[in-house]
Coordinates of C-alpha atoms in Angstrom, one line a residue:
X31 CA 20.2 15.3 -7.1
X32 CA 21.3 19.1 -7.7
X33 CA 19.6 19.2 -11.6
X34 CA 17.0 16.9 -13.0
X35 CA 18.0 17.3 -16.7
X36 CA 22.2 17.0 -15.5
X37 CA 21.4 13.8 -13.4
X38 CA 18.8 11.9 -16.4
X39 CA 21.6 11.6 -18.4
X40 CA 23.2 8.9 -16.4
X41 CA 20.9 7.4 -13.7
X42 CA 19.2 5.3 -16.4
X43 CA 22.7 2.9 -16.4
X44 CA 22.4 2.6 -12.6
X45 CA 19.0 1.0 -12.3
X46 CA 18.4 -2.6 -11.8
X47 CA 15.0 -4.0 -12.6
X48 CA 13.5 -7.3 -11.1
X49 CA 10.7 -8.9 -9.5
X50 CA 9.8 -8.3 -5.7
X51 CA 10.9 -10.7 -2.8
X52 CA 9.4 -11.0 0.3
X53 CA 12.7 -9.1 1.9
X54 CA 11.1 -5.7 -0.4
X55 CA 7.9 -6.1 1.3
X56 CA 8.1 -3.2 4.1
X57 CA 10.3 -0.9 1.4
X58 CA 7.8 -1.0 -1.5
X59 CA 4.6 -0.5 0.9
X60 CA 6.7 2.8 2.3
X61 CA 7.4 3.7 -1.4
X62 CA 3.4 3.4 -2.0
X63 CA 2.4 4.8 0.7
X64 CA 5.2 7.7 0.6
X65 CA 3.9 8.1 -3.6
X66 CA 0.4 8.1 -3.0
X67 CA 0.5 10.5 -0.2
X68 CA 2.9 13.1 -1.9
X69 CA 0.6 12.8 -5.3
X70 CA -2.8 13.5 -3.2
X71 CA -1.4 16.4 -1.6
X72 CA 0.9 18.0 -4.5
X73 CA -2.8 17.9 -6.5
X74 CA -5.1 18.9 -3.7
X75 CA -7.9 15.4 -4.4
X76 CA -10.2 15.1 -1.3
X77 CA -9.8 11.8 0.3
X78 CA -6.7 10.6 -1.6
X79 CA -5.6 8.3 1.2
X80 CA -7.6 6.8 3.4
X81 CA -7.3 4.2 6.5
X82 CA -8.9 1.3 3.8
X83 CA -6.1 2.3 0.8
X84 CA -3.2 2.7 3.4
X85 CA -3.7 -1.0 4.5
X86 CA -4.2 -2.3 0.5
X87 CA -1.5 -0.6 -0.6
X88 CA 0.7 -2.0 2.5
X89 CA -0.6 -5.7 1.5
X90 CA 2.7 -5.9 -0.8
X91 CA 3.0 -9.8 0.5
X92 CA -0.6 -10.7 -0.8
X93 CA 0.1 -8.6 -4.6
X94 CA 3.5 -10.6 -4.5
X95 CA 1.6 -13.8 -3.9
X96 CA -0.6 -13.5 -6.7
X97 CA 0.6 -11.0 -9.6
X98 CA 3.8 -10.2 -11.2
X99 CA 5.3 -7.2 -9.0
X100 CA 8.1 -5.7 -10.4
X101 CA 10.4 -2.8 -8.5
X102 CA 13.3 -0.9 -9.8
X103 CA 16.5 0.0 -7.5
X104 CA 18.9 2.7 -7.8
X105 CA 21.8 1.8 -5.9
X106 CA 20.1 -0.6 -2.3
X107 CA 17.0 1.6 -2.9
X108 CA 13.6 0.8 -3.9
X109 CA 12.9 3.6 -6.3
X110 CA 9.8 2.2 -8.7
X111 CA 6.9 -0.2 -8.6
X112 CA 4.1 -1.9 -10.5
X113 CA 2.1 -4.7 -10.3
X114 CA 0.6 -7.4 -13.3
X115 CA -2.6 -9.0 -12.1
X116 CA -2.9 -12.3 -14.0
X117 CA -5.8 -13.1 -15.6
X118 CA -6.8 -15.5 -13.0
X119 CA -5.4 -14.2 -10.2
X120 CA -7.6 -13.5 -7.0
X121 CA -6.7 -10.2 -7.1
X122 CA -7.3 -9.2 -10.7
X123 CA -10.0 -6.7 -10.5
X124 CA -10.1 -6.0 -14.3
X125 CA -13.5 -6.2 -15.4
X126 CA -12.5 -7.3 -19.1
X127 CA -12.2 -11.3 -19.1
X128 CA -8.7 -12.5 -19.8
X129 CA -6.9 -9.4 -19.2
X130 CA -4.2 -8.6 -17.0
X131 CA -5.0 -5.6 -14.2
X132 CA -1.8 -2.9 -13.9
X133 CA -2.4 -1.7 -10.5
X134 CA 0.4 -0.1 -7.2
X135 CA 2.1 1.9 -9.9
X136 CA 4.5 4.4 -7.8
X137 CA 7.9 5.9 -8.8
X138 CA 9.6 7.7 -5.6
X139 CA 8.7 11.7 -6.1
X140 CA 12.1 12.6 -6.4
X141 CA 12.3 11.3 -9.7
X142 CA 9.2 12.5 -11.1
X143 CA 10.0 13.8 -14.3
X144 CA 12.5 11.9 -15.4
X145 CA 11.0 9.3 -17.7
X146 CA 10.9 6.4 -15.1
X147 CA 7.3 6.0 -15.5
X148 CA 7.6 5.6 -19.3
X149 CA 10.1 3.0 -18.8
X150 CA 7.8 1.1 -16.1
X151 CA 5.0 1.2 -18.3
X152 CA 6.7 -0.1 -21.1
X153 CA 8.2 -3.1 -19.1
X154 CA 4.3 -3.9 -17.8
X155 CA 2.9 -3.7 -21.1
X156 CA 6.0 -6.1 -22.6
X157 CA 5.3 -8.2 -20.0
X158 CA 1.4 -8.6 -20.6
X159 CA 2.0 -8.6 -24.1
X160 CA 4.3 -11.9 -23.5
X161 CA 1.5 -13.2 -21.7
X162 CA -0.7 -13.1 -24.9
X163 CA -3.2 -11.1 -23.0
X164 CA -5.1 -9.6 -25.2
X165 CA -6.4 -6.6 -22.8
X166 CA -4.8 -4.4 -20.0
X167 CA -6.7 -2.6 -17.8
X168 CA -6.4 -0.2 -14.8
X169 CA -8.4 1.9 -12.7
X170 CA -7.4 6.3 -11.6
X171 CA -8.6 8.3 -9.4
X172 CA -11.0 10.6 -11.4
X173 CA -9.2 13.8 -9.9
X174 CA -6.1 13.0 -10.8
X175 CA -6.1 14.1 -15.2
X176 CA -2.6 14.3 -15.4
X177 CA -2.2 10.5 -14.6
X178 CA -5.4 9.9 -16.9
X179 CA -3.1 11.2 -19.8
X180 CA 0.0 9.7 -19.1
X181 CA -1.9 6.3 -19.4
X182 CA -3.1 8.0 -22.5
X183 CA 0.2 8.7 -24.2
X184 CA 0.1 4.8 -23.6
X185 CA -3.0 4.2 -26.1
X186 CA -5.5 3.5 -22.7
X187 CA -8.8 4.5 -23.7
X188 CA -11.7 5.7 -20.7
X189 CA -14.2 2.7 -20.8
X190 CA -16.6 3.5 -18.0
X191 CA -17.9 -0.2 -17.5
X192 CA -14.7 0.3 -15.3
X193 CA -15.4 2.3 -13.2
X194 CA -15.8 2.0 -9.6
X195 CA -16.0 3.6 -5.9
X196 CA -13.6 2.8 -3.7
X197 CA -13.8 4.3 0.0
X198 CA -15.7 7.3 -0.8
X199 CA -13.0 7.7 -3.8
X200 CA -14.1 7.5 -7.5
X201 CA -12.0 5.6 -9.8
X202 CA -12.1 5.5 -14.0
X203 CA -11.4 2.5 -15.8
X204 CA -8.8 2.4 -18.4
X205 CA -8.1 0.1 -21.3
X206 CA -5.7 -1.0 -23.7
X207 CA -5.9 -3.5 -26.4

């Protein structure tokens, strides 16, 4: 990639969006891990990744098994990431009844910038929407604001009966109706 704004033009017709298989299990925990690492560091947040997140966010077999987790390629390589929680699912950890949980969000950080996210979050929030859910919620790390209002731009709202402690890390709960 030699130019950001010379290579968006085109890369949009080269990605192929579909739900994960068990053969993208070691590639989209790498991706995760690779993301959430590079984020923490680039924005200086204590704590970022720890021992306990680095095994969760590895546990793409488990997420597979019991939400909707949906990866984008460009070319053979696993490039973007999200996962729906189900209402029901074991591993929703919304605390809004009926609503799906948007959680392992992750596009790889050479492409930051380039509108992937948008089109992830647009594809999640179709999805839910299909669903009927009424709600969608998510949790962020309360040092990272930029995230906070990109999930903004996306009518989330802060509701702090969300809000939780993971690992020493503090995490705001978002919502969207």
């Amino acid at each position: 990639f030699k130019s950001k704004i010379a290579d968006k033009r085109d890369i949009f017709n080269f990605l192929t969006f579909r739900a994960a298989e068990a053969k993208d299990d070691i590639a989209l925990g790498e991706l995760l891990i690779k993301t959430h690492n590079k984020t923490g560091r680039e924005k200086n947040i204590d704590n970022y990744m720890c021992k306990e997140k680095e095994i969760a966010l590895s546990s793409t077999r488990l997420r597979r098994e019991n939400a909707y987790v949906r990866i984008v390629e460009l070319g053979k390589e696993i490039v973007g990431t999200y996962a729906l929680h189900h209402p029901k699912s074991i591993t929703n950890d919304s605390w809004i009844e009926n609503s799906h949980y948007f959680s392992t969000f992750a596009i790889h950080p050479i492409l930051h910038g380039l509108g992937f996210g948008k089109v992830l979050m647009i594809d999640a929030q179709m999805k839910a929407l299909k669903q009927e859910s009424e709600y969608m919620t998510l949790h962020v790390n309360i040092e990272a604001i930029g995230l906070q209002k990109f999930y903004e731009s996306f009518n989330f709202i802060f509701d702090a009966r969300g809000n939780r402690e993971r690992s020493g890390i503090n995490v705001k709960g978002y919502q969207c109706k």
